[in-house]
Structures are given as C-alpha cells and as structure tokens.
Amino acid sequence: KQEVTQIPAALSVPEGENLVLNCSFTDSAIYNLQWFRQDPGKGLTSLLLIQSSQREQTSGRLNASLDKSSGRSTLYIAASQPGDSATYLCAVKDFNKFYFGSGTKLNVKP
Amino acid sequence: GAVVSQHPSWVICKSGTSVKIECRSLDFQATTMFWYRQFPKQSLMLMATSNEGSKATYEQGVEKDKFLINHASLTLSTLTVTSAHPEDSSFYICSATLPRATNEQFFGPGTRLTVL
C-alpha cells in the first residue's frame, strides 16, 4: 500500500525566505503527484500537478520537482509571504486512488 | 480551472438523524468523484470512490450502510450520513477529476458536520 510522508510537519520562517517542503512516497508506480494548499476550515486548492513522466512544474513563485525513482517530491517556495501561511499537502495517484501525506503547516512571519 | 461546489458548507444535527451532503462539478462532467473525511489537524482519509451510474467503492473500514453515496449524474454526487452520531462529526470533502489524461483532482470547499 502506498504511504506518503511529508517533512517537516511544521515550519516557521520570516517573510522573504526561500523554503522547501518535502514529500516522499513508498511506491514509485504513480500516475501523477499533486501539491495542494489548505487554509484552516477550508477545502484544498490545487497548486501544481506533475505527471509521472515530468520532472518539474512551475507556477509563479512555486516550483515542484518529482524524482519518481527515489520516491520524492519537493515544493520550493521563493520569497515567502505571510499570505503563504497554510497547510501544504502532497498527494500521489496510482491507478484509481489518491494517497495524501499528513501535510506541512507553514507559518510565514511578517 | 474546474470548480467543485459542496452544499451545505456546515450543518448541525441531532444524534440519530440523517444528513445529506451534495457535491457538484460546476463546469465539467465528472465521471468519478471522491469523498474524504478529515479530522482536526489530520490529513484526508479517503472514504469512497463514486462512479456515475454505478455503486460506490468503499475503503476498508468505512461502513457503506452508514455512509450512503449516490452518483446519479455526471455533475452530482451525494453523501448521506445515516443515523448520525457525535463520532461522525468531521469535515467532509469531495473531489472530482477532469475527464482527460491529466487526472488532476479538484476539491470542493468542504462540509463541516457537527452531530449533537
């Protein structure tokens, strides 16, 4: 069974810092990997989707990489802002299911 | 991007009553929708996969007679929590995938259920 782990569980940084969130998965046979953002009491907002054949995706200040062979993905956030404060979740998809990590709670201090 | 809505956004009910939660894909047809449950400060737990026109596939440990799922059309799936009890109180979120190769998943805003 696929297991997804996210490290660290929580992260607090000053505004303006660049940061990296990590996601690892145990079974490399995935279709895609998706990064989400969740604000307290809200649903999930899709940030980036990486297909299994891709190495990375970029959107604005966000860059996500995927190394399927080693079972790892990273989400890089450049020049962090207080508005980036949220919980970030990664999810991998196998044939018909999505498996979620437990998330990284990010706090960007002004 | 694709939009998924949920209704209601929150509901409070008495123990023993049934509650229905709707999940709609607003601007696309979703042959597959997913229902998740999220406890405070925890990640999402997949409850079931809902396929239009067929029975839902439930995850191990999820009672299908308690959590009734109906996917009657390509834009609507419903989750009914039957005979709700306080331990059913949780945040329920649905998602839908676009019917193309990317299989990108889009989430609804969630429904907060509180059972008194």
mmCIF file of C-alpha atoms in Angstrom:
data_model
loop_
_atom_site.group_PDB
_atom_site.id
_atom_site.type_symbol
_atom_site.label_atom_id
_atom_site.label_comp_id
_atom_site.label_asym_id
_atom_site.label_seq_id
_atom_site.Cartn_x
_atom_site.Cartn_y
_atom_site.Cartn_z
ATOM 1 C CA LYS A 1 0.000 0.000 0.000
ATOM 2 C CA GLN A 2 1.248 3.461 -0.902
ATOM 3 C CA GLU A 3 2.431 5.576 2.012
ATOM 4 C CA VAL A 4 3.089 9.287 1.698
ATOM 5 C CA THR A 5 5.195 11.181 4.208
ATOM 6 C CA GLN A 6 5.724 14.908 4.484
ATOM 7 C CA ILE A 7 8.582 16.560 6.306
ATOM 8 C CA PRO A 8 8.657 18.797 8.229
ATOM 9 C CA ALA A 9 5.266 18.664 9.920
ATOM 10 C CA ALA A 10 5.505 22.362 10.709
ATOM 11 C CA LEU A 11 7.724 25.187 9.576
ATOM 12 C CA SER A 12 8.005 28.805 10.658
ATOM 13 C CA VAL A 13 10.070 31.246 8.609
ATOM 14 C CA PRO A 14 10.467 35.011 8.354
ATOM 15 C CA GLU A 15 8.969 36.765 5.372
ATOM 16 C CA GLY A 16 11.150 36.771 2.289
ATOM 17 C CA GLU A 17 12.864 33.446 2.867
ATOM 18 C CA ASN A 18 13.001 30.724 0.257
ATOM 19 C CA LEU A 19 11.864 27.362 1.566
ATOM 20 C CA VAL A 20 11.495 23.724 0.588
ATOM 21 C CA LEU A 21 8.776 21.297 1.580
ATOM 22 C CA ASN A 22 9.395 17.586 1.183
ATOM 23 C CA CYS A 23 7.145 14.718 0.189
ATOM 24 C CA SER A 24 8.167 11.071 -0.079
ATOM 25 C CA PHE A 25 6.218 8.033 -1.238
ATOM 26 C CA THR A 26 6.921 4.340 -1.000
ATOM 27 C CA ASP A 27 5.656 3.017 -4.349
ATOM 28 C CA SER A 28 7.144 4.618 -7.434
ATOM 29 C CA ALA A 29 4.361 3.307 -9.699
ATOM 30 C CA ILE A 30 2.389 6.533 -9.718
ATOM 31 C CA TYR A 31 0.390 8.357 -12.380
ATOM 32 C CA ASN A 32 0.939 11.825 -11.011
ATOM 33 C CA LEU A 33 1.706 13.881 -7.937
ATOM 34 C CA GLN A 34 -0.229 16.940 -6.904
ATOM 35 C CA TRP A 35 0.542 19.670 -4.374
ATOM 36 C CA PHE A 36 -2.312 21.390 -2.563
ATOM 37 C CA ARG A 37 -2.773 24.232 -0.172
ATOM 38 C CA GLN A 38 -5.367 24.126 2.611
ATOM 39 C CA ASP A 39 -6.371 27.110 4.688
ATOM 40 C CA PRO A 40 -7.966 26.464 8.107
ATOM 41 C CA GLY A 41 -11.508 25.146 7.810
ATOM 42 C CA LYS A 42 -11.385 25.240 4.023
ATOM 43 C CA GLY A 43 -11.113 22.819 1.162
ATOM 44 C CA LEU A 44 -7.982 22.166 -0.865
ATOM 45 C CA THR A 45 -6.624 24.407 -3.597
ATOM 46 C CA SER A 46 -4.572 22.734 -6.286
ATOM 47 C CA LEU A 47 -1.151 24.342 -6.692
ATOM 48 C CA LEU A 48 0.817 22.142 -9.066
ATOM 49 C CA LEU A 49 0.334 18.837 -10.830
ATOM 50 C CA ILE A 50 3.296 16.788 -12.044
ATOM 51 C CA GLN A 51 2.681 13.854 -14.346
ATOM 52 C CA SER A 52 4.809 10.754 -13.808
ATOM 53 C CA SER A 53 6.775 11.479 -16.980
ATOM 54 C CA GLN A 54 7.648 15.009 -15.882
ATOM 55 C CA ARG A 55 10.465 16.222 -13.658
ATOM 56 C CA GLU A 56 9.105 19.556 -12.505
ATOM 57 C CA GLN A 57 6.381 22.149 -12.792
ATOM 58 C CA THR A 58 6.437 25.852 -12.070
ATOM 59 C CA SER A 59 3.773 28.384 -11.260
ATOM 60 C CA GLY A 60 4.800 31.862 -10.177
ATOM 61 C CA ARG A 61 6.898 31.592 -7.018
ATOM 62 C CA LEU A 62 6.236 27.861 -6.738
ATOM 63 C CA ASN A 63 8.326 25.092 -8.219
ATOM 64 C CA ALA A 64 7.643 21.408 -7.694
ATOM 65 C CA SER A 65 10.013 18.627 -8.632
ATOM 66 C CA LEU A 66 9.487 14.907 -8.923
ATOM 67 C CA ASP A 67 12.028 12.110 -8.692
ATOM 68 C CA LYS A 68 9.906 9.033 -9.179
ATOM 69 C CA SER A 69 12.750 6.547 -8.879
ATOM 70 C CA SER A 70 13.660 7.739 -5.406
ATOM 71 C CA GLY A 71 10.056 8.374 -4.392
ATOM 72 C CA ARG A 72 10.494 12.063 -3.657
ATOM 73 C CA SER A 73 8.988 15.404 -4.496
ATOM 74 C CA THR A 74 9.835 18.861 -3.287
ATOM 75 C CA LEU A 75 7.839 22.070 -3.315
ATOM 76 C CA TYR A 76 10.021 25.155 -3.476
ATOM 77 C CA ILE A 77 8.504 28.485 -2.454
ATOM 78 C CA ALA A 78 10.512 31.548 -3.342
ATOM 79 C CA ALA A 79 10.385 34.844 -1.457
ATOM 80 C CA SER A 80 7.776 33.644 1.026
ATOM 81 C CA GLN A 81 4.970 35.973 2.093
ATOM 82 C CA PRO A 82 2.611 35.957 5.105
ATOM 83 C CA GLY A 83 -0.185 35.040 2.705
ATOM 84 C CA ASP A 84 1.599 31.770 2.015
ATOM 85 C CA SER A 85 0.801 30.639 5.560
ATOM 86 C CA ALA A 86 -1.311 27.476 5.253
ATOM 87 C CA THR A 87 -1.019 23.715 5.343
ATOM 88 C CA TYR A 88 0.550 22.189 2.248
ATOM 89 C CA LEU A 89 -0.425 18.671 1.245
ATOM 90 C CA CYS A 90 1.001 16.401 -1.394
ATOM 91 C CA ALA A 91 -0.940 13.556 -2.947
ATOM 92 C CA VAL A 92 0.118 10.774 -5.299
ATOM 93 C CA LYS A 93 -2.205 8.949 -7.646
ATOM 94 C CA ASP A 94 -1.910 5.313 -8.555
ATOM 95 C CA PHE A 95 -4.304 3.569 -10.905
ATOM 96 C CA ASN A 96 -7.504 4.746 -9.257
ATOM 97 C CA LYS A 97 -6.774 6.318 -5.880
ATOM 98 C CA PHE A 98 -5.089 9.318 -4.375
ATOM 99 C CA TYR A 99 -2.920 8.999 -1.292
ATOM 100 C CA PHE A 100 -2.278 12.038 0.863
ATOM 101 C CA GLY A 101 0.556 12.995 3.127
ATOM 102 C CA SER A 102 -0.186 14.432 6.546
ATOM 103 C CA GLY A 103 0.829 17.917 5.452
ATOM 104 C CA THR A 104 3.305 20.631 6.377
ATOM 105 C CA LYS A 105 1.912 23.569 8.300
ATOM 106 C CA LEU A 106 3.724 26.694 7.149
ATOM 107 C CA ASN A 107 3.791 29.957 9.064
ATOM 108 C CA VAL A 108 5.435 32.948 7.395
ATOM 109 C CA LYS A 109 6.083 35.697 9.907
ATOM 110 C CA PRO A 110 5.872 39.348 8.806
ATOM 111 C CA GLY B 1 -9.845 25.965 -13.582
ATOM 112 C CA ALA B 2 -12.511 23.403 -12.752
ATOM 113 C CA VAL B 3 -14.902 24.293 -9.944
ATOM 114 C CA VAL B 4 -16.402 21.882 -7.446
ATOM 115 C CA SER B 5 -19.050 23.020 -5.006
ATOM 116 C CA GLN B 6 -20.442 21.443 -1.860
ATOM 117 C CA HIS B 7 -23.659 22.063 -0.040
ATOM 118 C CA PRO B 8 -24.167 22.749 2.762
ATOM 119 C CA SER B 9 -20.914 24.292 3.959
ATOM 120 C CA TRP B 10 -21.813 23.437 7.526
ATOM 121 C CA VAL B 11 -24.584 21.549 9.254
ATOM 122 C CA ILE B 12 -25.549 20.837 12.833
ATOM 123 C CA CYS B 13 -27.913 17.980 13.524
ATOM 124 C CA LYS B 14 -29.235 15.902 16.374
ATOM 125 C CA SER B 15 -27.978 12.408 17.044
ATOM 126 C CA GLY B 16 -29.984 9.807 15.140
ATOM 127 C CA THR B 17 -30.904 11.989 12.188
ATOM 128 C CA SER B 18 -29.616 11.668 8.630
ATOM 129 C CA VAL B 19 -27.706 14.337 6.782
ATOM 130 C CA LYS B 20 -27.185 14.662 3.032
ATOM 131 C CA ILE B 21 -24.180 16.446 1.553
ATOM 132 C CA GLU B 22 -24.078 17.371 -2.125
ATOM 133 C CA CYS B 23 -21.008 17.630 -4.311
ATOM 134 C CA ARG B 24 -21.323 19.243 -7.728
ATOM 135 C CA SER B 25 -18.900 19.799 -10.570
ATOM 136 C CA LEU B 26 -19.992 23.177 -11.923
ATOM 137 C CA ASP B 27 -18.225 23.496 -15.248
ATOM 138 C CA PHE B 28 -17.270 19.972 -16.223
ATOM 139 C CA GLN B 29 -18.609 16.456 -16.198
ATOM 140 C CA ALA B 30 -17.052 14.210 -13.604
ATOM 141 C CA THR B 31 -17.360 10.503 -14.134
ATOM 142 C CA THR B 32 -15.520 9.913 -10.880
ATOM 143 C CA MET B 33 -15.824 11.752 -7.600
ATOM 144 C CA PHE B 34 -14.149 11.022 -4.288
ATOM 145 C CA TRP B 35 -15.332 11.511 -0.730
ATOM 146 C CA TYR B 36 -12.864 12.244 2.035
ATOM 147 C CA ARG B 37 -13.101 12.756 5.738
ATOM 148 C CA GLN B 38 -10.707 14.959 7.656
ATOM 149 C CA PHE B 39 -10.296 15.039 11.411
ATOM 150 C CA PRO B 40 -8.822 18.118 13.116
ATOM 151 C CA LYS B 41 -5.143 18.601 12.372
ATOM 152 C CA GLN B 42 -5.028 15.413 10.332
ATOM 153 C CA SER B 43 -4.788 14.632 6.667
ATOM 154 C CA LEU B 44 -7.556 13.467 4.391
ATOM 155 C CA MET B 45 -8.882 9.946 4.670
ATOM 156 C CA LEU B 46 -10.438 8.546 1.520
ATOM 157 C CA MET B 47 -13.867 7.132 2.305
ATOM 158 C CA ALA B 48 -15.119 6.046 -1.093
ATOM 159 C CA THR B 49 -14.854 6.445 -4.828
ATOM 160 C CA SER B 50 -18.085 7.398 -6.540
ATOM 161 C CA ASN B 51 -18.634 6.462 -10.175
ATOM 162 C CA GLU B 52 -21.558 7.807 -12.177
ATOM 163 C CA GLY B 53 -24.219 5.211 -12.744
ATOM 164 C CA SER B 54 -22.678 2.509 -10.576
ATOM 165 C CA LYS B 55 -22.190 1.608 -6.954
ATOM 166 C CA ALA B 56 -19.542 3.413 -4.966
ATOM 167 C CA THR B 57 -16.351 1.663 -3.961
ATOM 168 C CA TYR B 58 -15.753 1.991 -0.241
ATOM 169 C CA GLU B 59 -12.423 1.920 1.520
ATOM 170 C CA GLN B 60 -11.727 -0.699 4.118
ATOM 171 C CA GLY B 61 -13.298 0.164 7.448
ATOM 172 C CA VAL B 62 -15.905 2.545 6.006
ATOM 173 C CA GLU B 63 -19.468 1.381 6.638
ATOM 174 C CA LYS B 64 -21.348 1.575 3.356
ATOM 175 C CA ASP B 65 -24.726 1.348 5.085
ATOM 176 C CA LYS B 66 -23.864 4.334 7.222
ATOM 177 C CA PHE B 67 -22.318 6.492 4.524
ATOM 178 C CA LEU B 68 -24.597 6.193 1.516
ATOM 179 C CA ILE B 69 -23.157 7.529 -1.727
ATOM 180 C CA ASN B 70 -25.163 8.204 -4.852
ATOM 181 C CA HIS B 71 -23.712 9.470 -8.129
ATOM 182 C CA ALA B 72 -26.845 9.942 -10.154
ATOM 183 C CA SER B 73 -25.479 12.275 -12.792
ATOM 184 C CA LEU B 74 -22.165 13.381 -14.275
ATOM 185 C CA THR B 75 -22.222 16.553 -12.171
ATOM 186 C CA LEU B 76 -23.666 15.441 -8.844
ATOM 187 C CA SER B 77 -22.666 13.028 -6.125
ATOM 188 C CA THR B 78 -24.300 12.889 -2.706
ATOM 189 C CA LEU B 79 -23.108 11.534 0.619
ATOM 190 C CA THR B 80 -25.767 10.714 3.189
ATOM 191 C CA VAL B 81 -24.686 10.118 6.761
ATOM 192 C CA THR B 82 -27.433 7.925 8.179
ATOM 193 C CA SER B 83 -28.354 7.852 11.860
ATOM 194 C CA ALA B 84 -25.568 10.271 12.650
ATOM 195 C CA HIS B 85 -23.781 10.126 15.985
ATOM 196 C CA PRO B 86 -21.349 12.551 17.616
ATOM 197 C CA GLU B 87 -18.377 10.477 16.443
ATOM 198 C CA ASP B 88 -19.456 11.212 12.854
ATOM 199 C CA SER B 89 -18.718 14.880 13.435
ATOM 200 C CA SER B 90 -15.983 15.798 11.000
ATOM 201 C CA PHE B 91 -15.031 17.787 7.927
ATOM 202 C CA TYR B 92 -16.203 16.038 4.768
ATOM 203 C CA ILE B 93 -14.613 16.991 1.448
ATOM 204 C CA CYS B 94 -15.388 15.802 -2.039
ATOM 205 C CA SER B 95 -13.247 15.961 -5.134
ATOM 206 C CA ALA B 96 -13.635 15.314 -8.809
ATOM 207 C CA THR B 97 -11.195 14.558 -11.558
ATOM 208 C CA LEU B 98 -11.284 16.054 -15.002
ATOM 209 C CA PRO B 99 -12.170 13.511 -17.679
ATOM 210 C CA ARG B 100 -8.899 13.756 -19.519
ATOM 211 C CA ALA B 101 -5.422 12.351 -19.283
ATOM 212 C CA THR B 102 -4.119 14.667 -16.587
ATOM 213 C CA ASN B 103 -6.451 13.268 -13.913
ATOM 214 C CA GLU B 104 -5.980 16.447 -11.963
ATOM 215 C CA GLN B 105 -8.065 16.472 -8.823
ATOM 216 C CA PHE B 106 -10.206 19.440 -7.800
ATOM 217 C CA PHE B 107 -11.725 19.777 -4.375
ATOM 218 C CA GLY B 108 -14.918 21.218 -3.038
ATOM 219 C CA PRO B 109 -14.785 23.661 -0.119
ATOM 220 C CA GLY B 110 -15.831 21.004 2.399
ATOM 221 C CA THR B 111 -18.765 20.499 4.741
ATOM 222 C CA ARG B 112 -18.409 20.768 8.491
ATOM 223 C CA LEU B 113 -20.764 18.304 10.181
ATOM 224 C CA THR B 114 -21.476 18.600 13.889
ATOM 225 C CA VAL B 115 -23.692 15.979 15.496
ATOM 226 C CA LEU B 116 -25.063 16.917 18.894
#
